[in-house]
PDB file of C-alpha atoms in Angstrom:
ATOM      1  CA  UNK A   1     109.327 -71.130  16.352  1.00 57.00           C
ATOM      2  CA  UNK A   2     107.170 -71.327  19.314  1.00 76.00           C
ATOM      3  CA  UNK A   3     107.720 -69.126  22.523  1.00 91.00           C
ATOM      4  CA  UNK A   4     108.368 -70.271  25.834  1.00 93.00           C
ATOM      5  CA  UNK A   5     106.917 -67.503  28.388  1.00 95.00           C
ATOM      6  CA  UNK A   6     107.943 -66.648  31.825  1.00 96.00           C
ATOM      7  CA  UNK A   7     105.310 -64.842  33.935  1.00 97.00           C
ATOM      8  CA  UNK A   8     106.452 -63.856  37.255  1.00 97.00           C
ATOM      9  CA  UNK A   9     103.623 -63.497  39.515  1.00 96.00           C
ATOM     10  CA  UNK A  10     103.726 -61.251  42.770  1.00 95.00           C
ATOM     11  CA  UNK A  11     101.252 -59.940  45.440  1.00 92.00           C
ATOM     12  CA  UNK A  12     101.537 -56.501  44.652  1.00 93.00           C
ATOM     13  CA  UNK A  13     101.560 -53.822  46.854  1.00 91.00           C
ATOM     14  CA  UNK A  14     100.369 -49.964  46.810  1.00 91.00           C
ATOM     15  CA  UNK A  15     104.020 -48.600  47.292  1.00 90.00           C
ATOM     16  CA  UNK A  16     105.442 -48.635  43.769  1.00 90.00           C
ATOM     17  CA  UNK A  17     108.842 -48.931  44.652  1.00 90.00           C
ATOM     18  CA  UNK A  18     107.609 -52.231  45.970  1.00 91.00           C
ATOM     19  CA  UNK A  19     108.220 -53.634  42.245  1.00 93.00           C
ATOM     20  CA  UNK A  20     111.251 -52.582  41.605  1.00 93.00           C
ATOM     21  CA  UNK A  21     113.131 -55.909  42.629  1.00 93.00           C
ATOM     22  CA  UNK A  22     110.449 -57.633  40.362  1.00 95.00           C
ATOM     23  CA  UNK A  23     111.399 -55.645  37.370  1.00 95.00           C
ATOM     24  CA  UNK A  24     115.344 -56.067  38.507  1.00 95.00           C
ATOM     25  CA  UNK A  25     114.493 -59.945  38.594  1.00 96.00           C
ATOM     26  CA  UNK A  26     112.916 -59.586  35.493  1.00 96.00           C
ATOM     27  CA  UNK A  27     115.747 -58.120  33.558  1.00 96.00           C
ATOM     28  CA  UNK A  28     117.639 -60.970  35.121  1.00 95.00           C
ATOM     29  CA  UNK A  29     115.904 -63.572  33.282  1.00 94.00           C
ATOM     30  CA  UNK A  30     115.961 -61.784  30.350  1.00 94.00           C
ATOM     31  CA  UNK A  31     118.951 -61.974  30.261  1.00 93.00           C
ATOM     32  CA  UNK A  32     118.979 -65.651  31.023  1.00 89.00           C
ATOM     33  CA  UNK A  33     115.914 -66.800  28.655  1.00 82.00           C
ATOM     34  CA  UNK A  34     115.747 -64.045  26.471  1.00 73.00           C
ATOM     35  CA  UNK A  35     116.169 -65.674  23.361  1.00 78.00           C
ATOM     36  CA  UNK A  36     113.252 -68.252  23.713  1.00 84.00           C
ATOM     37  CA  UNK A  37     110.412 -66.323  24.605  1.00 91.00           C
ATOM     38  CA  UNK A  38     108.725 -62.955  26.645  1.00 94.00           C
ATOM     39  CA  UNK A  39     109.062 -62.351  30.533  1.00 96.00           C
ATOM     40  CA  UNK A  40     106.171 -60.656  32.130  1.00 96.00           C
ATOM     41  CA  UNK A  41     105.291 -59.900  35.332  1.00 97.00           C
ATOM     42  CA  UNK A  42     101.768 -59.988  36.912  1.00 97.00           C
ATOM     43  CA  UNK A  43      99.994 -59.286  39.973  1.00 96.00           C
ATOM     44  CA  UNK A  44      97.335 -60.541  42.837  1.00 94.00           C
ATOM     45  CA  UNK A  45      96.280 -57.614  43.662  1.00 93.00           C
ATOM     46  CA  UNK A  46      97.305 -53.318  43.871  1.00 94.00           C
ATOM     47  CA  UNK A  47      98.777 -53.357  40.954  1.00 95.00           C
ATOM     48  CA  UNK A  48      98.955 -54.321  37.017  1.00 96.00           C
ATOM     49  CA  UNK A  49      98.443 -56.145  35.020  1.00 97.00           C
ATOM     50  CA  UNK A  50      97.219 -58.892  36.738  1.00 97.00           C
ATOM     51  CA  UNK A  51      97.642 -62.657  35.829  1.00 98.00           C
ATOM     52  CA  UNK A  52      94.739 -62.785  33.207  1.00 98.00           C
ATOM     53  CA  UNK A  53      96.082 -60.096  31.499  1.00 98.00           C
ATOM     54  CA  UNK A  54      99.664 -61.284  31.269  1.00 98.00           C
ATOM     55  CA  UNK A  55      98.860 -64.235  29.516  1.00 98.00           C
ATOM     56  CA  UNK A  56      96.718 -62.679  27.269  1.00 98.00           C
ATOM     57  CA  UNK A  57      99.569 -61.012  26.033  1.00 98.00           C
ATOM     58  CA  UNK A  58     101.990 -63.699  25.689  1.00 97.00           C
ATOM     59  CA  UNK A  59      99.097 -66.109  23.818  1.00 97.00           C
ATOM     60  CA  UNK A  60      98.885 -62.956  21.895  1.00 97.00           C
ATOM     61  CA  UNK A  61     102.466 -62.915  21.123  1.00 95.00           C
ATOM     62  CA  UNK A  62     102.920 -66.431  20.213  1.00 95.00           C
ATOM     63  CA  UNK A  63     103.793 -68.608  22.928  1.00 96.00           C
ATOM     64  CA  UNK A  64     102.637 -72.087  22.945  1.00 96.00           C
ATOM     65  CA  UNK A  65     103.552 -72.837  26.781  1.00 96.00           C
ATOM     66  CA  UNK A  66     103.530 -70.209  29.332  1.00 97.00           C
ATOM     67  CA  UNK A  67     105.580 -70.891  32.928  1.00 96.00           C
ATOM     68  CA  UNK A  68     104.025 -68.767  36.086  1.00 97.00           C
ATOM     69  CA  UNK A  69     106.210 -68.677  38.756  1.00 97.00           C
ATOM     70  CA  UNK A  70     104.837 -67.629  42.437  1.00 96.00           C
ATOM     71  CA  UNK A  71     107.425 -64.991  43.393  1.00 95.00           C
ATOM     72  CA  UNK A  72     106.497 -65.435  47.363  1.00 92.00           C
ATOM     73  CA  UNK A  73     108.114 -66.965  50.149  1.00 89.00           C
ATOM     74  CA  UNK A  74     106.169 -69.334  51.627  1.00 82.00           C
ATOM     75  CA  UNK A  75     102.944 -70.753  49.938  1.00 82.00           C
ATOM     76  CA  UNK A  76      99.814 -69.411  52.355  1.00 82.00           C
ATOM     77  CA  UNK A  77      96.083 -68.762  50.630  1.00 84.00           C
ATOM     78  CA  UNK A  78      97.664 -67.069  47.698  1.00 87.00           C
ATOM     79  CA  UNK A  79      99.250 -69.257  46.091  1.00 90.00           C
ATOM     80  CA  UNK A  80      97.532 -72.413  47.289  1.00 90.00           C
ATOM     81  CA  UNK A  81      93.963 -71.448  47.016  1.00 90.00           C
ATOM     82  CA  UNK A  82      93.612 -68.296  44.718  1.00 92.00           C
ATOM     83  CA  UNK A  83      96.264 -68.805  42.066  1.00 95.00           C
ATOM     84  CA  UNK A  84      95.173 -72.132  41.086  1.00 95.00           C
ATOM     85  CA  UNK A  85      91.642 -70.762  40.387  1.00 96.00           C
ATOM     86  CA  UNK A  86      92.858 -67.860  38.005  1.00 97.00           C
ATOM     87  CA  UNK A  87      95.428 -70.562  36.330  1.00 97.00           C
ATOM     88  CA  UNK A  88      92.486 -73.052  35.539  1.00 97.00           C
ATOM     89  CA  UNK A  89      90.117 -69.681  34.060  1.00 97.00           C
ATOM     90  CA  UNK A  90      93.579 -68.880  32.068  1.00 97.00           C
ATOM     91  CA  UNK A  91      93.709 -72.447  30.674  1.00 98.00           C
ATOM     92  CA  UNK A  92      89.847 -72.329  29.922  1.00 98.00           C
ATOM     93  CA  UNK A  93      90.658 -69.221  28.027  1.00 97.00           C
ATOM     94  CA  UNK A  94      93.590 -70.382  25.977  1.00 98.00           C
ATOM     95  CA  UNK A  95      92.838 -74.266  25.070  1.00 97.00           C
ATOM     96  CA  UNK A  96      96.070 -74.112  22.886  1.00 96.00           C
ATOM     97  CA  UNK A  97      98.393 -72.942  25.389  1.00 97.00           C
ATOM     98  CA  UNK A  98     100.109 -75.287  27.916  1.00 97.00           C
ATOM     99  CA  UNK A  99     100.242 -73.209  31.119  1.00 97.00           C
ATOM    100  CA  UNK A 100     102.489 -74.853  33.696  1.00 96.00           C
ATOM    101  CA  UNK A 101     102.421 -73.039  37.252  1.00 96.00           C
ATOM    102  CA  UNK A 102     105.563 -73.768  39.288  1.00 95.00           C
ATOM    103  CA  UNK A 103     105.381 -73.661  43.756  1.00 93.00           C
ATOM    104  CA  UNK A 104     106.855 -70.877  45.080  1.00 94.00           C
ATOM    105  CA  UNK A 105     110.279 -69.210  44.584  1.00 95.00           C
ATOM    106  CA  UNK A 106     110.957 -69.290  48.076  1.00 93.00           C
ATOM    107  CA  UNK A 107     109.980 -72.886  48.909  1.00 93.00           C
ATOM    108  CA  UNK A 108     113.858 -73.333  46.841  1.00 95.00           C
ATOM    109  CA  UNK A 109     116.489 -74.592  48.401  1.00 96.00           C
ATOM    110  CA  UNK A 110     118.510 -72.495  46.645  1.00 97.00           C
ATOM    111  CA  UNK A 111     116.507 -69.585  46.933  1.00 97.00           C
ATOM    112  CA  UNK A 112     116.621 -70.430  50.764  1.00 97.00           C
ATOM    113  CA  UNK A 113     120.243 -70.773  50.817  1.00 97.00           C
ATOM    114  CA  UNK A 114     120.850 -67.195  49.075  1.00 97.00           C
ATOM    115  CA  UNK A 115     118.590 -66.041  51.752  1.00 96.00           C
ATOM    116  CA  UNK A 116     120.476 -67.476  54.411  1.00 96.00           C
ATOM    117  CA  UNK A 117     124.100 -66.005  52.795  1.00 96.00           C
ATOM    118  CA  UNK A 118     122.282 -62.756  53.198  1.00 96.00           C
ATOM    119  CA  UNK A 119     121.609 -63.142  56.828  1.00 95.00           C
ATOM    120  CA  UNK A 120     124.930 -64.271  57.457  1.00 93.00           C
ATOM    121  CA  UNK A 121     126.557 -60.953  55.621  1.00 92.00           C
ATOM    122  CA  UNK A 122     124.020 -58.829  57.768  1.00 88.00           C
ATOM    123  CA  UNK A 123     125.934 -60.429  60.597  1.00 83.00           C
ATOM    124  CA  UNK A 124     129.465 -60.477  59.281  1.00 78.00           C
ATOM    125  CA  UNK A 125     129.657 -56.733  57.375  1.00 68.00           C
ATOM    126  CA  UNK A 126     130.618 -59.255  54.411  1.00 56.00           C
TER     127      UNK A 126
ATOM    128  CA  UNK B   1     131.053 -64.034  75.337  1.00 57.00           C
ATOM    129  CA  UNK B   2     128.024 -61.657  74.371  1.00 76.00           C
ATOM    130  CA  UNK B   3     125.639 -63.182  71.672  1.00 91.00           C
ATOM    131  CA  UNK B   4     124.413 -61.784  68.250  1.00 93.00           C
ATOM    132  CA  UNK B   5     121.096 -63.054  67.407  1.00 95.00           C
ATOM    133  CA  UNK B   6     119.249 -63.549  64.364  1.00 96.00           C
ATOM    134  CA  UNK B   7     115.166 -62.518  63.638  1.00 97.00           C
ATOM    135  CA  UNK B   8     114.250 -63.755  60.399  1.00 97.00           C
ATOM    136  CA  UNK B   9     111.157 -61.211  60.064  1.00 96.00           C
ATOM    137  CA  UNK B  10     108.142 -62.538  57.505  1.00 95.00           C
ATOM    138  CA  UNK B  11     104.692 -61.251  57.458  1.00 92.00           C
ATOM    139  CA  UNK B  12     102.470 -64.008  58.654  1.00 93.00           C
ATOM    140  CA  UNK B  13      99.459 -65.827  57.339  1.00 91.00           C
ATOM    141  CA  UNK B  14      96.359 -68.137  58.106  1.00 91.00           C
ATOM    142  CA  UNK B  15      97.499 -71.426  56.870  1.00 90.00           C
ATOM    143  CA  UNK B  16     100.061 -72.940  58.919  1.00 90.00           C
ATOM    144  CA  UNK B  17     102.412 -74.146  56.147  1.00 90.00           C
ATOM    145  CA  UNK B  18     102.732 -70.747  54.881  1.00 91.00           C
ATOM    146  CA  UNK B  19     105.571 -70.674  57.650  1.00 93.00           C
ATOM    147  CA  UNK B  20     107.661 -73.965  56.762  1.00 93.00           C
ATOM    148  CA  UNK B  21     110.412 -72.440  54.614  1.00 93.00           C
ATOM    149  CA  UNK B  22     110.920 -69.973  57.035  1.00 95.00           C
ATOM    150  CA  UNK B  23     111.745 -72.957  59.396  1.00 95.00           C
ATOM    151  CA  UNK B  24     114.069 -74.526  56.770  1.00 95.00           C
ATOM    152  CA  UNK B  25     115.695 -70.985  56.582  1.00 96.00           C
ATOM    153  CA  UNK B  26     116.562 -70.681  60.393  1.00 96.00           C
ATOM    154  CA  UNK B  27     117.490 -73.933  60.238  1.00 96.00           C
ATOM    155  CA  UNK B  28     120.144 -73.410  57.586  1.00 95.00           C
ATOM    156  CA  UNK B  29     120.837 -70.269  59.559  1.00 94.00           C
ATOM    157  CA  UNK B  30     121.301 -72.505  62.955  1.00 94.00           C
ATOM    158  CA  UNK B  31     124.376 -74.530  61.015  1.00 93.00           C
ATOM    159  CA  UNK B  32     125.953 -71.207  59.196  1.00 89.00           C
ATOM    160  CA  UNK B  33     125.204 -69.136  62.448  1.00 81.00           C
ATOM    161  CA  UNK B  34     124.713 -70.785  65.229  1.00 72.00           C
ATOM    162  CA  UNK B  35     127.691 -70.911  67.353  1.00 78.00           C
ATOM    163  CA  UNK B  36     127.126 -67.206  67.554  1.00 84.00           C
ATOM    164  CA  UNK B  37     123.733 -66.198  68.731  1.00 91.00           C
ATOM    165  CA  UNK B  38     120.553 -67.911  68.313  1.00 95.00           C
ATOM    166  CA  UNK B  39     118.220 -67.306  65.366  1.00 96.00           C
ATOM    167  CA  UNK B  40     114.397 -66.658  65.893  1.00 96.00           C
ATOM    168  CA  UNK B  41     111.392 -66.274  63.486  1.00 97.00           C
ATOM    169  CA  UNK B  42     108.633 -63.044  64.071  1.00 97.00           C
ATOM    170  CA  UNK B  43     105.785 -62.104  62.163  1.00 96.00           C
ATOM    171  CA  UNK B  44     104.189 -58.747  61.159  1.00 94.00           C
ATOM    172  CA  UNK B  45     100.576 -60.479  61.625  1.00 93.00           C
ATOM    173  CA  UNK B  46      98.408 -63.897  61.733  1.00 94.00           C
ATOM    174  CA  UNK B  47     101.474 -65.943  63.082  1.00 95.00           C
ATOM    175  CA  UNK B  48     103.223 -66.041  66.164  1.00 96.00           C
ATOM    176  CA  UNK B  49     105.772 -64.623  68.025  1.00 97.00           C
ATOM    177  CA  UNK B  50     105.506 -61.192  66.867  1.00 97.00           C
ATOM    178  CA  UNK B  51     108.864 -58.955  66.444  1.00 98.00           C
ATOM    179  CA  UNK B  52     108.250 -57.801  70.092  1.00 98.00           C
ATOM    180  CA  UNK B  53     108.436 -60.875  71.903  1.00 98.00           C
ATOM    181  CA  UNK B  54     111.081 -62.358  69.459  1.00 98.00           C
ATOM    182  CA  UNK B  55     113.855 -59.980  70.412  1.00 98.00           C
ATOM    183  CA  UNK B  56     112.415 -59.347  74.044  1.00 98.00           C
ATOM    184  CA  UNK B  57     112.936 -63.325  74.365  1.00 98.00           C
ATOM    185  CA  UNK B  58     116.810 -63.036  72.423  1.00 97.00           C
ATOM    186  CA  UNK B  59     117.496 -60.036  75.321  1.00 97.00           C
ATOM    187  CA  UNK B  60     116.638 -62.133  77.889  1.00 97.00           C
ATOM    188  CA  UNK B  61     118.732 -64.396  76.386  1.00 95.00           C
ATOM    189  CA  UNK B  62     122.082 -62.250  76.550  1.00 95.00           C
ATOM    190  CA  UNK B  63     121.983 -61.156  72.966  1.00 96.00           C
ATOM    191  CA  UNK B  64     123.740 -57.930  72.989  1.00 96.00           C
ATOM    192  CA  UNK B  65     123.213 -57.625  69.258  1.00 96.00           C
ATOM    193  CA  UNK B  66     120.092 -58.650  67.227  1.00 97.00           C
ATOM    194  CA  UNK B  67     119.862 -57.956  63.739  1.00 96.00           C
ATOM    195  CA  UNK B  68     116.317 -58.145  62.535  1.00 97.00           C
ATOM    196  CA  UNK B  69     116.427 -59.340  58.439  1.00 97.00           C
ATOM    197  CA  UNK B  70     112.264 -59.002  56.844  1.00 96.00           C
ATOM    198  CA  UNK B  71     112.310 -62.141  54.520  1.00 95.00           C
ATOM    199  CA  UNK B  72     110.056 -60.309  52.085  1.00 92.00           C
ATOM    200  CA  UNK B  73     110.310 -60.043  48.785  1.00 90.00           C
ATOM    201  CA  UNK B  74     110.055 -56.363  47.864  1.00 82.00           C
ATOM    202  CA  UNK B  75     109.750 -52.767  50.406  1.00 82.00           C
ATOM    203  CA  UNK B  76     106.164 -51.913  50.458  1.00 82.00           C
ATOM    204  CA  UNK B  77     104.479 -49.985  53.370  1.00 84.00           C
ATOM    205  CA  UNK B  78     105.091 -53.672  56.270  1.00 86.00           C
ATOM    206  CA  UNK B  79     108.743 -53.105  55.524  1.00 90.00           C
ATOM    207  CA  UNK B  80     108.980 -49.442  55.144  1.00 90.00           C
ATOM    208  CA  UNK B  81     106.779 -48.076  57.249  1.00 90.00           C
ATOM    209  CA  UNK B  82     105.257 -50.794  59.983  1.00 92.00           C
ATOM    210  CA  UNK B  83     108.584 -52.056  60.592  1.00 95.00           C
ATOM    211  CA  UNK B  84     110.778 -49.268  61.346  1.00 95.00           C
ATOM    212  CA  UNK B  85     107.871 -48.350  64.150  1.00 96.00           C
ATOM    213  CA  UNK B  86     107.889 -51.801  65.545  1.00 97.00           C
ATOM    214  CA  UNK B  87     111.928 -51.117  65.549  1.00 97.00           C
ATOM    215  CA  UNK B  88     112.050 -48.679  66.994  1.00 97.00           C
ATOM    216  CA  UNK B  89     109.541 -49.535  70.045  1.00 97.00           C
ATOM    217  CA  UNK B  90     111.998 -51.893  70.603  1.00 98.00           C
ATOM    218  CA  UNK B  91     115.374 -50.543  70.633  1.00 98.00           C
ATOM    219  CA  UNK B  92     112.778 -48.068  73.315  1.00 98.00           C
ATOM    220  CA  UNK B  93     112.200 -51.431  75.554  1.00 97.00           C
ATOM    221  CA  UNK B  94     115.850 -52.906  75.453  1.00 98.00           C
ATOM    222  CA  UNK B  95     118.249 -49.476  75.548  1.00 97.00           C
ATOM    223  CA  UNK B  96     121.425 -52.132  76.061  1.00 96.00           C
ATOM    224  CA  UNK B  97     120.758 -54.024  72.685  1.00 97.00           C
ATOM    225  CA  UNK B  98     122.098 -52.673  69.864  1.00 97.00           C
ATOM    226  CA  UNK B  99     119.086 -53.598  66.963  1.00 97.00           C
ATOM    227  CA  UNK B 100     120.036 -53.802  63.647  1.00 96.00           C
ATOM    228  CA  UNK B 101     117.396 -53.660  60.774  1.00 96.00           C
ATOM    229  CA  UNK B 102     118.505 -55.217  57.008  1.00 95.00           C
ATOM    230  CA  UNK B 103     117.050 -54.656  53.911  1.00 93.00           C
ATOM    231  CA  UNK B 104     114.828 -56.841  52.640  1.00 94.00           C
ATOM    232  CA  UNK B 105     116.297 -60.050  51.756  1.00 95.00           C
ATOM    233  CA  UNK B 106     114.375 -59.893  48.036  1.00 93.00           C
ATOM    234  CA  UNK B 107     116.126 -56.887  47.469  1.00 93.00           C
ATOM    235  CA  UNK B 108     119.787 -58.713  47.576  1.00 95.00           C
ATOM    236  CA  UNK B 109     121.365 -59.604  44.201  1.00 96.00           C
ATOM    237  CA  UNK B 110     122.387 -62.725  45.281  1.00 97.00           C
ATOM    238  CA  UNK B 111     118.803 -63.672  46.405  1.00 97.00           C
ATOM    239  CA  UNK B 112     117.130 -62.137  43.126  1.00 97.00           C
ATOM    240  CA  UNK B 113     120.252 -64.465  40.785  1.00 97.00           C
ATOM    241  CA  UNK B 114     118.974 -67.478  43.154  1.00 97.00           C
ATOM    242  CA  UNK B 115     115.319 -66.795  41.871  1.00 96.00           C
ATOM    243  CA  UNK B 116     116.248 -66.322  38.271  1.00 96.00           C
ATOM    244  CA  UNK B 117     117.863 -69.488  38.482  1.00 96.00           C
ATOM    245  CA  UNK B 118     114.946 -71.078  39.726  1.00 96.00           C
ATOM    246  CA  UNK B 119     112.850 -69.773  36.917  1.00 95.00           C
ATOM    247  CA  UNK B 120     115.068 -71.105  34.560  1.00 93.00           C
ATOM    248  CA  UNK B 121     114.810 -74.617  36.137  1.00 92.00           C
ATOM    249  CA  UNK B 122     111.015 -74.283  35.460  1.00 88.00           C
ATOM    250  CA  UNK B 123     111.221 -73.722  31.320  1.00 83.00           C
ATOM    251  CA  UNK B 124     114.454 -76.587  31.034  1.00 78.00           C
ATOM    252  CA  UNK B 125     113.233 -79.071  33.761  1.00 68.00           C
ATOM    253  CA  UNK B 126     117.109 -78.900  35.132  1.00 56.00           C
TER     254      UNK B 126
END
């Protein structure tokens, strides 16, 4: 059977505690996708492995299509400008796997709308 | 009636439409919230207002309340440590507002099940 990957691609930061949500989301769609394929994280910059290296692992492992997803609010140079550059060197290094790059998690109206419930409890106590 | 205002705190960057979710967030904060207090965007850098002006502009308003939420996704050193300085300058300049500061919002189970969601979305196209 051929694996679906999830890599879930952040800025990184120098404070290490700055992934831990990452890995929390990651266990999150583990649980959620488990079954049909690997769920990686990767990283811009400060910290590894970055998004190269991530998909060289899942091609490695198997999968035939790999999904990146932007975790970022708000789609600025990063995302629009330097993660389409490493996607296309990705793709140029692994002809036989379809790499599909989604926009960013926080351009989602449901994303946005979890957000906003948060605000609201900051303001409530809820 | 004394009002509770809202600063949806991001970090700023170059390109312009970096910011537009956080628009579509106060907005959906405006119709949960806004009979309230009003709700106001700040950046850390690159964008304007910065925290500073946000909640000097929400005091001079009549907020007696502001609660300050960074829309980031993960605590590195801008949430950690720049922010609680920047806090703190403030709750210096305006001694009769009371200045809450949140967690980041990408830190809140409800936001991190929104994002897993989303990633789902990507491998099913639902």
């Amino acid at each position: 059977m051929s694996a679906h990957g999830i890599v879930l691609f952040g800025h990184g930061a120098r404070d290490p505690r700055w992934a831990e949500p990452f890995e929390r989301l990651a266990g999150k769609l583990r649980a959620r996708h488990g079954n049909a394929g690997p769920v990686s994280l990767a990283f811009l910059e400060l910290m590894t492995p970055d998004l190269p290296a991530a998909i060289a692992a899942q091609a490695a492992a198997g999968c035939t299509t790999i999904s990146v997803v932007p975790v970022f609010f708000g789609q600025g140079g990063h995302v629009r400008r330097d993660l389409p550059v490493i996607v296309d060197a990705c793709r140029a290094a692994h002809p036989g796997v379809t790499i599909h790059c989604a926009t960013a998690a926080g351009e989602d109206e449901g994303v946005l709308d979890a957000v906003a419930d948060y605000c609201v409890r900051q303001i409530t106590g809820g």
